[in-house]
C-alpha angles and dihedrals in degrees: 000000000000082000092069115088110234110244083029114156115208101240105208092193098071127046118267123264107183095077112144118235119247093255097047085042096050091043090055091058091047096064093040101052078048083069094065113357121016106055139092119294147142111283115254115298098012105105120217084216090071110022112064120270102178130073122267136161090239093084089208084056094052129077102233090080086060110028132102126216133234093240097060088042086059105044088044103042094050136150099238151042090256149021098188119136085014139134126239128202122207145163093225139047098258108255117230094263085062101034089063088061096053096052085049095051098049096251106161097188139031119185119197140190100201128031084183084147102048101118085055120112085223093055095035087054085055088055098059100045094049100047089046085053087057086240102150126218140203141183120225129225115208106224079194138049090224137330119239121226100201116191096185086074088084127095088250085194094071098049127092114252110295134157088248090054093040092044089053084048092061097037082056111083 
């Protein structure tokens, strides 16, 4: 995290205060679930190998006719039975076509980082209905650049055989 000093020590006699905050938390995990799971891709069954993936003009030959958004990967790969009265963390501004599940879903709040979009029909539709559906939004605001996970911060001693831990043996002298 840009918060933590450099040659920092963790003083186990004194409460942390480098927490992050929920938002900050819950982003995080946003972007990093982005990395594997919520992100855009080509509904089950349907190959980006074979469907288009790029932008075109020919809208059949563009990606946007086949390509589903975070947003709905999200909403319908979930981890429970329900996302009502949830909030949901995303890059973008949610466009309509997303908005609409949302809505659909329950889901009271949507925080952002970009409304990049945000001049577009298609984003300015989003914005009605979910204000009309009473679904509040916010854009957040990063009190850090990045945050760092550093697995090194682990007593590798005490850990099974792994590449990491093997990789760190041979780095020592």
């Amino acid at each position: 995290m840009d918060s933590k000093p450099e040659n920092s020590t963790i003083d186990t006699n004194h409460k942390r205060l480098d927490y992050l905050e929920w938002d900050e938390y819950f982003m995080a995990v946003a972007f990093l679930a982005a990395k594997r799971m919520g992100y855009n891709g080509m509904p089950k069954g349907c190959s980006d190998d074979v469907f288009p993936w790029g932008k075109s003009s020919n809208k059949l030959k563009s990606k946007y006719l086949y390509v589903c958004h975070a947003e709905t990967n999200a909403i319908l790969n979930k981890n429970a039975a329900s996302v009502k009265n949830c909030t949901m963390y995303v890059a973008l501004f949610p466009c309509n076509e997303c908005a609409k599940q949302i809505i659909q879903s329950g889901i009271k709040k949507v925080v952002y980082v970009s409304d990049k979009h945000g001049h577009k029909n298609s984003t300015i539709a989003s914005k009605r209905m979910l204000t009309a559906a009473g679904v509040t939004t916010h854009q957040y605001q990063p009190k850090n650049k990045k945050i760092e996970i550093d697995f090194t911060e682990v007593d590798w001693d005490q850990l099974p055989s792994t590449p990491l831990k093997k990789a760190k043996q041979e780095e020592s002298p």
